[in-house]
Amino acid sequence: MAFRMQFLSDNAASVHPRVWAAMQAADAADSPYDTDRLSAELDDRFAEVFQREVAVLWVATGTAANCLALSALVPPHGGVVCHREAHIEMDECGAPGFYLAGAKLLLADGDHAKLDPAGIARVLDAIRPDVHQVQPFAISLTQASEYGCCYAPGELARIDMLAGPRGLKLHMDGARFANAVVNIGRPAAEVAGPVDVLSFGFVKNGAMNAEAIVFFDPSLADMVRYRRKRAGHLQSKGRFLAAQILAMLDGDTWLHNAAAANAAAHAIASGAGERLLHPVEANEVFLACTVEERAALRSQGFGFYDWGPDAARFVASWDTRAEHAELLGQAIAGL
Amino acid sequence: MAFRMQFLSDNAASVHPRVWAAMQAADAADSPYDTDRLSAELDDRFAEVFQREVAVLWVATGTAANCLALSALVPPHGGVVCHREAHIEMDECGAPGFYLAGAKLLLADGDHAKLDPAGIARVLDAIRPDVHQVQPFAISLTQASEYGCCYAPGELARIDMLAGPRGLKLHMDGARFANAVVNIGRPAAEVAGPVDVLSFGFVKNGAMNAEAIVFFDPSLADMVRYRRKRAGHLQSKGRFLAAQILAMLDGDTWLHNAAAANAAAHAIASGAGERLLHPVEANEVFLACTVEERAALRSQGFGFYDWGPDAARFVASWDTRAEHAELLGQAIAGL
Amino acid sequence: MAFRMQFLSDNAASVHPRVWAAMQAADAADSPYDTDRLSAELDDRFAEVFQREVAVLWVATGTAANCLALSALVPPHGGVVCHREAHIEMDECGAPGFYLAGAKLLLADGDHAKLDPAGIARVLDAIRPDVHQVQPFAISLTQASEYGCCYAPGELARIDMLAGPRGLKLHMDGARFANAVVNIGRPAAEVAGPVDVLSFGFVKNGAMNAEAIVFFDPSLADMVRYRRKRAGHLQSKGRFLAAQILAMLDGDTWLHNAAAANAAAHAIASGAGERLLHPVEANEVFLACTVEERAALRSQGFGFYDWGPDAARFVASWDTRAEHAELLGQAIAGL
Amino acid sequence: MAFRMQFLSDNAASVHPRVWAAMQAADAADSPYDTDRLSAELDDRFAEVFQREVAVLWVATGTAANCLALSALVPPHGGVVCHREAHIEMDECGAPGFYLAGAKLLLADGDHAKLDPAGIARVLDAIRPDVHQVQPFAISLTQASEYGCCYAPGELARIDMLAGPRGLKLHMDGARFANAVVNIGRPAAEVAGPVDVLSFGFVKNGAMNAEAIVFFDPSLADMVRYRRKRAGHLQSKGRFLAAQILAMLDGDTWLHNAAAANAAAHAIASGAGERLLHPVEANEVFLACTVEERAALRSQGFGFYDWGPDAARFVASWDTRAEHAELLGQAIAGL
C-alpha cells in the first residue's frame, strides 16, 4: 500500500537538485581513479566547516563510514562503548564485528538513546582489567541519537572528561549531524565537540550515496585509505561522491535541508502533547499511539513505521512538504 | 599534465546518457530501503540475459562484487585458485583476505593472465591434502583477463572438468565481461560458461557506480544479502544502482558500449605489429615500447600508463572517440 | 597472601596421578604428528561414553574448545544466543568474535545463568528477520552453568523444541560437564541432550591441559581439524593431550573426580541456609556474605573470590581435601 | 610400517627428563590462573639469555607463537615479507591470515629457504605505494631455515639495514633457534640479531608443548597477552608450560640438546658428498636420493620423509641415538 504522505524514513528521500547538478558537472572532469580534483577539495572544505585541519574520506554508506572510522580507533582485541540502541549495534548486521575483526560492542544505557557519563561509567567499571575481558578503546556517540535527540556541547565535554583519562577515543555517528547542528544552533565544531572521528552524514539529507568520514587527527586517515580500498569502498569514479558532498556544503545546503526537516518534525509534533516519547531535537518524532490510532492515521494517507506495539515513528526529510507535516500534526492532535 | 587524448583507463570513463536518465527517473520513485521496485526487477532482467534463473545483487565496486561473490563459495579456512596477476591478488589491497576472513589466494600461472588446466593443476597437485596446508574451495577466472584476453567457451569447459571432480566452485571476475561477450560473439551464458557466481561489471562500461553479482545458484544470494549489509554495501537509495544496471541492459547498451571500446582497441592495435604483447580480445592494448617511444606518443597528446620498463598499456572506453583511437593507431604505426 | 585452604577455582587444581602416568607412558610412543595412536582412540572411547558415533578432537583450553565448536555451527555473519553471564561472553576476551570472524553473541537472561525457552524466545523474537540485524544460527548452553546449576534432560528438550523448528544448532560448554553428569545421575548422553557439539572439559577435573570437542555430527569435525591447525591448536605432540583424556575416561576417573568435587561443595554449603544464592548442583557455592564475614573466613585460612560487593564464590576441586570443605562448611554455618 | 631408527621429524621427539621433573615439581605449586610464580620468572630468565630486557609469553605451539608475534607487528591491512617456503606460508594452514585478520604474506625467494636483501628488495620494490596494493609492515625470517640453514649475524644486519629505513619490523621464527645458536657459536643475542620479536622454540628440542614468544620491545607484549587469551592460548595451568621452558634453560639444556641433534645431523651427512642439497647448519639433512636408494635405506630400518620425487629429508632430534645417526651416515655413504 502506497501512502500519499510518507514519513517512513529520511533514508530514501529524493536527491537535492544541487546535488544532481554537481554530479553532472563532475562527469566532464578529467579524473583519474582516486586522485580526482573534487575529492582533493574535501579536506579544505571541511576545514572551513570545522575551523581546523581535518582529513576527509568519502564512502557510500553510513555503515561503512562508522565502521571504517572505528577501525582507526579500535584494535581487533578491543571494545567500543555504545548505546544499546545505537545503529552500529542494532542496524548494521554486525558490521563492526566484520570491520574491527571481532572487536566487541560494549552496551550502555541512557535516556533517549543518548549515552551519559553514569551509563558509560557503569559499563567501564564492570570490566575487570585483566586479559579475560575485552578492554575498551573508544566510545561511539550518535548525534542526533536514534531517537532524534542531541548532545549539548556540555554533555559532550562531560563524556570527554570521562574518556580522556582512560585513554578512550571518541567516535560520533553523525548520520543526522546536520539536524543536530541546526537544532543546537552552534557551530559544527561545537556540535562535534571533542570527537576524534566523525561520520558526517549526507544521504539522509539530500545526497544520493555519499557520506564523509572526518578525521580530526588527520594522521588517522592514512590507514583508513587502505582499509577503505580493502573493503571495496574506493570507487573509481569517486568524483561523483565528492561532488555530492561539495554540493551539500555549497551555500550551506546541508543546513537549509536539515532546517526544513527539523521544522517539519516540529510541525508534526506540535499537537502531540503527552504522546511525545522523546523531545524533538532533530527530524524524528516518536509518539505513543495505539493500534487503532495508527490505523486511523494511515487511513488518512500517512505512511510511517510502528515502533513496537504501542508507538509510532515519524521521520521528516529535507523534501517533506510542509503542508504534509502540518496535516499530520493536525491529525495527531485530533486523535 | 593533462593529455588531450586519454587511454589511461576505462575506470574513470564518463557516464552514459541512458544511465543518467534512468537515475533521474529513479529519483521520483516511492522506494523504501532495499525493497525498491527497480532492484526487484534485476533477477528477471538477468534471467533474460542468461536464459536461466539467477539471483542478482548490486554493489558499488568490482572489489566488493568479487569478494562478496567469493564469500559465498569459500570458508575462512579455505583457498581460492587465481592467476598470479588477477585483480583480486594484485589490485584489491587484500580485500579477499578481509572478506573471506583470512582465506588464501593460491596463485597459478598462465599466458595472458588466463588460467589454464595445466597451471591450475600444478597449484592443486602441490597442495598436500592434510591440515597443514590450505585446501582449495574455488577457482576465480577473469573474463576478459587483466591483459584483455578472453576464455573461449571450450577453455571454460576444460577448467570446469578439472574443478568439478574436485568439488571446486567457479567464480568469474567480469569487470570487462561485456567486452568479452562482444569479442567472443556468443550468448552471455556461453561466455560465463559453467561459473557459479559472476561479478558482472558495468562501471568500466558506462555506469557510474553499480556492478551486479549474478548467482547462478540463486540460493547463494541469500547469505550474501547479509554479508553485503555487513560490509556497508547496502545503499539505502539502492534504486539508483539498480537504475544504472537496468539502463545498461536496456536496448543492449552494455553490448553497444563494449563494442565501441573493443573497436577502438582494435584501431589502436591495427599498426602495432610485433609490438603487440597480448592478443587484443577486449578493450586493452599492451605494447612493447621504449622510454623514448612512450615520450614521443605523449608529446603527441596521448595519455596512457607505463607497464613496467619496456611496455605501455592503452585502454579504450565506451566513450573513446574513434578518431582518437585511429590517431593513436597511426602514431603507434609510425614509431 | 597464601591461604591454607584454597577454594578460589578448580582451574588451577593439581593433575591427577593417573593422568601423569598416562602422559609418561605416551612419551615412549612412536607417534608421528597428528596421527598418533592415542588420538586415534578418542572417537571410539567417547562413542562408548555417549553410546553413539561421535568424532572427537582435543585442544588445550576450554576457550579454544568452545570457539572451535561454534565455528562449525555459525558463519561470520551469524549470531549465537547465549546467557548474559556465559563464559564465552564474559571470560574469553572476545574469542568468539575472533574465531567466528565477527559473528555476534546474542545475550539472553535466565535464572542461575541458565537459559530457558522464555528468555531465548525473547531474544529471538526481537530480531527482525531482515538484513539489518544479525540472524541467529546457534544456541550455546553451559552445563553446569556459571553458577554451578544444571539443565535437567527435560529442560534441554524444551530448548531443543524451540531451536529445532528455527534451524538453530546447539552447542554445550561443558567445562564442568562431569560435575553435571554426577549431579544429574543420568547417562552422559542424557546430560548432553540434543546438542550438536559439546566442549567436554577435563582441565578443571584433573587433567593438565586437554579438553575434548565432541561432535555428535561427525561430519562437522573435518572442517574443525583445519580450523584447529589454523588457530595454532594442533600440537605436534598431541599424544600427550590424548593420553590425558583417555586417562580421565579410564576407570571413570572423570566421574569419581567430579563426585569428590561435588561432595565437597555440598559440605561447604551444608550450613549456608539462606545465604545460598544458587542451588548447589555441581562444585560451586555462591553465598551472600558481608565484607566482614568474608574477612572472618579469610582470617581462618580460607581462600576464595569475592563475587561482587555482597557475595563470595567457593569452588571445590577434585583434589579438595574433604576435611577442608567440612571446616569451611562449619565456618560458614558459624558466621 | 614402523622403522627401527626414526629420522622423520624432531616434532614428535620425546620429552627430556629435566622437563618431566620440572613439570611434576610445578604441580604442587599454589598457582592461580595466569599469575603463577613460574610464568613470572620468564622475563628475567630470558633477559639473562639475551643480555637485555625482554618480555616473554608462553604458548603451546610454534604456529601460535609465530602468529601472535606477528599480530603485534602487522595490522589487518598490512603485509609480511617471508620466504616462499617459510613455515608460516607452507605449513600453518593459513594461520597468519586468521591471526592477522586477513593480512597478506608477501613471498620472496632466496637460497636454502633463507631471505636475502636482494630477494626482499625485489618483493618490496614491486609493490606500488598506493592503496590498491598491500603495503609491507614486517619481515619474517626463520632461524634456522626450513632447510636447516642459518643466518650469520652479518646477514641479519644487512637485512636490518634494508628493513629499518623502510620502517619494517622484524620477526624471527626460531622453531630451531637453539640449533642455530649452537651452529653459529655466538651468543643468543647475536643469533637473534636485530629482530623485534622471536618465536623461541622448545618443542622440537625436548619440551612437551611450550614455546616462548620473546619481545625485545617489552611494550609489545601487553597487547599480545590479550590476543593470546582471545585465541584460546592462555592455559589456566600455565605453570606447566613455564616449567618446561625454565627446565630447558636450566643448565643450558636447550644448548646441549641442540648440540646433540646437530652432531647427529653432521654424522648423517658425513658421507653424503655431492648428494647434499643444503649445507648442514642445524639438525636437518636434505639429500638427492632416487626412489631405489630411498627404498634401500628404508629396508635397513631408517624412517624419513621423501622430499619431492628426487630427494629425502632426515631430521635428527635431541634424543637421536648417536649410533643410529652413524649407521645412517654409513648407509648413505654406501648407496
mmCIF file with all atom_site columns, N, CA and C in Angstrom, chain A residues 267-291:
data_model
loop_
_atom_site.group_PDB
_atom_site.id
_atom_site.type_symbol
_atom_site.label_atom_id
_atom_site.label_alt_id
_atom_site.label_comp_id
_atom_site.label_asym_id
_atom_site.label_entity_id
_atom_site.label_seq_id
_atom_site.pdbx_PDB_ins_code
_atom_site.Cartn_x
_atom_site.Cartn_y
_atom_site.Cartn_z
_atom_site.occupancy
_atom_site.B_iso_or_equiv
_atom_site.pdbx_formal_charge
_atom_site.auth_seq_id
_atom_site.auth_comp_id
_atom_site.auth_asym_id
_atom_site.auth_atom_id
_atom_site.pdbx_PDB_model_num
ATOM 1  N N  . ALA A 1 267 ? 6.479  20.559 13.330 1.00 0.00 ? 267 ALA A N  1
ATOM 2  C CA . ALA A 1 267 ? 5.073  20.699 12.933 1.00 0.00 ? 267 ALA A CA 1
ATOM 3  C C  . ALA A 1 267 ? 4.301  19.422 13.246 1.00 0.00 ? 267 ALA A C  1
ATOM 4  N N  . ILE A 1 268 ? 4.928  18.290 12.986 1.00 0.00 ? 268 ILE A N  1
ATOM 5  C CA . ILE A 1 268 ? 4.275  17.007 13.272 1.00 0.00 ? 268 ILE A CA 1
ATOM 6  C C  . ILE A 1 268 ? 3.982  16.877 14.761 1.00 0.00 ? 268 ILE A C  1
ATOM 7  N N  . ALA A 1 269 ? 4.971  17.293 15.557 1.00 0.00 ? 269 ALA A N  1
ATOM 8  C CA . ALA A 1 269 ? 4.878  17.096 16.999 1.00 0.00 ? 269 ALA A CA 1
ATOM 9  C C  . ALA A 1 269 ? 4.067  18.186 17.691 1.00 0.00 ? 269 ALA A C  1
ATOM 10 N N  . SER A 1 270 ? 3.678  19.187 16.944 1.00 0.00 ? 270 SER A N  1
ATOM 11 C CA . SER A 1 270 ? 3.128  20.399 17.585 1.00 0.00 ? 270 SER A CA 1
ATOM 12 C C  . SER A 1 270 ? 1.923  20.096 18.468 1.00 0.00 ? 270 SER A C  1
ATOM 13 N N  . GLY A 1 271 ? 1.116  19.158 18.064 1.00 0.00 ? 271 GLY A N  1
ATOM 14 C CA . GLY A 1 271 ? -0.058 18.896 18.882 1.00 0.00 ? 271 GLY A CA 1
ATOM 15 C C  . GLY A 1 271 ? -0.003 17.556 19.570 1.00 0.00 ? 271 GLY A C  1
ATOM 16 N N  . ALA A 1 272 ? 1.181  17.018 19.710 1.00 0.00 ? 272 ALA A N  1
ATOM 17 C CA . ALA A 1 272 ? 1.297  15.647 20.228 1.00 0.00 ? 272 ALA A CA 1
ATOM 18 C C  . ALA A 1 272 ? 1.160  15.583 21.745 1.00 0.00 ? 272 ALA A C  1
ATOM 19 N N  . GLY A 1 273 ? 1.488  16.683 22.396 1.00 0.00 ? 273 GLY A N  1
ATOM 20 C CA . GLY A 1 273 ? 1.317  16.741 23.855 1.00 0.00 ? 273 GLY A CA 1
ATOM 21 C C  . GLY A 1 273 ? 1.970  15.587 24.576 1.00 0.00 ? 273 GLY A C  1
ATOM 22 N N  . GLU A 1 274 ? 1.201  14.915 25.386 1.00 0.00 ? 274 GLU A N  1
ATOM 23 C CA . GLU A 1 274 ? 1.704  13.856 26.251 1.00 0.00 ? 274 GLU A CA 1
ATOM 24 C C  . GLU A 1 274 ? 2.171  12.630 25.474 1.00 0.00 ? 274 GLU A C  1
ATOM 25 N N  . ARG A 1 275 ? 1.738  12.562 24.233 1.00 0.00 ? 275 ARG A N  1
ATOM 26 C CA . ARG A 1 275 ? 2.138  11.392 23.449 1.00 0.00 ? 275 ARG A CA 1
ATOM 27 C C  . ARG A 1 275 ? 3.631  11.337 23.180 1.00 0.00 ? 275 ARG A C  1
ATOM 28 N N  . LEU A 1 276 ? 4.243  12.482 23.256 1.00 0.00 ? 276 LEU A N  1
ATOM 29 C CA . LEU A 1 276 ? 5.636  12.577 22.811 1.00 0.00 ? 276 LEU A CA 1
ATOM 30 C C  . LEU A 1 276 ? 6.551  11.739 23.711 1.00 0.00 ? 276 LEU A C  1
ATOM 31 N N  . LEU A 1 277 ? 7.273  10.794 23.109 1.00 0.00 ? 277 LEU A N  1
ATOM 32 C CA . LEU A 1 277 ? 8.122  9.891  23.902 1.00 0.00 ? 277 LEU A CA 1
ATOM 33 C C  . LEU A 1 277 ? 9.536  10.440 24.079 1.00 0.00 ? 277 LEU A C  1
ATOM 34 N N  . HIS A 1 278 ? 9.948  11.271 23.170 1.00 0.00 ? 278 HIS A N  1
ATOM 35 C CA . HIS A 1 278 ? 11.288 11.857 23.256 1.00 0.00 ? 278 HIS A CA 1
ATOM 36 C C  . HIS A 1 278 ? 11.181 13.307 22.785 1.00 0.00 ? 278 HIS A C  1
ATOM 37 N N  . PRO A 1 279 ? 12.001 14.171 23.342 1.00 0.00 ? 279 PRO A N  1
ATOM 38 C CA . PRO A 1 279 ? 11.992 15.551 22.850 1.00 0.00 ? 279 PRO A CA 1
ATOM 39 C C  . PRO A 1 279 ? 12.350 15.585 21.366 1.00 0.00 ? 279 PRO A C  1
ATOM 40 N N  . VAL A 1 280 ? 11.751 16.482 20.629 1.00 0.00 ? 280 VAL A N  1
ATOM 41 C CA . VAL A 1 280 ? 12.036 16.596 19.195 1.00 0.00 ? 280 VAL A CA 1
ATOM 42 C C  . VAL A 1 280 ? 13.201 17.565 19.016 1.00 0.00 ? 280 VAL A C  1
ATOM 43 N N  . GLU A 1 281 ? 14.364 16.991 18.748 1.00 0.00 ? 281 GLU A N  1
ATOM 44 C CA . GLU A 1 281 ? 15.570 17.816 18.619 1.00 0.00 ? 281 GLU A CA 1
ATOM 45 C C  . GLU A 1 281 ? 16.242 17.602 17.264 1.00 0.00 ? 281 GLU A C  1
ATOM 46 N N  . ALA A 1 282 ? 15.548 16.919 16.382 1.00 0.00 ? 282 ALA A N  1
ATOM 47 C CA . ALA A 1 282 ? 16.079 16.731 15.037 1.00 0.00 ? 282 ALA A CA 1
ATOM 48 C C  . ALA A 1 282 ? 14.867 16.548 14.113 1.00 0.00 ? 282 ALA A C  1
ATOM 49 N N  . ASN A 1 283 ? 14.888 15.508 13.293 1.00 0.00 ? 283 ASN A N  1
ATOM 50 C CA . ASN A 1 283 ? 13.808 15.354 12.319 1.00 0.00 ? 283 ASN A CA 1
ATOM 51 C C  . ASN A 1 283 ? 12.959 14.108 12.556 1.00 0.00 ? 283 ASN A C  1
ATOM 52 N N  . GLU A 1 284 ? 12.982 13.611 13.791 1.00 0.00 ? 284 GLU A N  1
ATOM 53 C CA . GLU A 1 284 ? 12.219 12.404 14.099 1.00 0.00 ? 284 GLU A CA 1
ATOM 54 C C  . GLU A 1 284 ? 11.242 12.674 15.244 1.00 0.00 ? 284 GLU A C  1
ATOM 55 N N  . VAL A 1 285 ? 10.093 12.024 15.146 1.00 0.00 ? 285 VAL A N  1
ATOM 56 C CA . VAL A 1 285 ? 9.061  12.173 16.168 1.00 0.00 ? 285 VAL A CA 1
ATOM 57 C C  . VAL A 1 285 ? 8.594  10.780 16.582 1.00 0.00 ? 285 VAL A C  1
ATOM 58 N N  . PHE A 1 286 ? 8.669  10.483 17.848 1.00 0.00 ? 286 PHE A N  1
ATOM 59 C CA . PHE A 1 286 ? 8.222  9.193  18.382 1.00 0.00 ? 286 PHE A CA 1
ATOM 60 C C  . PHE A 1 286 ? 7.026  9.439  19.298 1.00 0.00 ? 286 PHE A C  1
ATOM 61 N N  . LEU A 1 287 ? 5.946  8.760  19.016 1.00 0.00 ? 287 LEU A N  1
ATOM 62 C CA . LEU A 1 287 ? 4.707  9.013  19.750 1.00 0.00 ? 287 LEU A CA 1
ATOM 63 C C  . LEU A 1 287 ? 4.105  7.730  20.290 1.00 0.00 ? 287 LEU A C  1
ATOM 64 N N  . ALA A 1 288 ? 3.569  7.819  21.474 1.00 0.00 ? 288 ALA A N  1
ATOM 65 C CA . ALA A 1 288 ? 2.696  6.757  21.975 1.00 0.00 ? 288 ALA A CA 1
ATOM 66 C C  . ALA A 1 288 ? 1.434  6.765  21.129 1.00 0.00 ? 288 ALA A C  1
ATOM 67 N N  . CYS A 1 289 ? 0.987  5.623  20.768 1.00 0.00 ? 289 CYS A N  1
ATOM 68 C CA . CYS A 1 289 ? -0.038 5.539  19.729 1.00 0.00 ? 289 CYS A CA 1
ATOM 69 C C  . CYS A 1 289 ? -0.628 4.137  19.742 1.00 0.00 ? 289 CYS A C  1
ATOM 70 N N  . THR A 1 290 ? -1.901 4.012  19.881 1.00 0.00 ? 290 THR A N  1
ATOM 71 C CA . THR A 1 290 ? -2.498 2.664  19.877 1.00 0.00 ? 290 THR A CA 1
ATOM 72 C C  . THR A 1 290 ? -2.612 2.134  18.452 1.00 0.00 ? 290 THR A C  1
ATOM 73 N N  . VAL A 1 291 ? -2.908 0.853  18.398 1.00 0.00 ? 291 VAL A N  1
ATOM 74 C CA . VAL A 1 291 ? -3.113 0.224  17.093 1.00 0.00 ? 291 VAL A CA 1
ATOM 75 C C  . VAL A 1 291 ? -4.205 0.960  16.321 1.00 0.00 ? 291 VAL A C  1
#
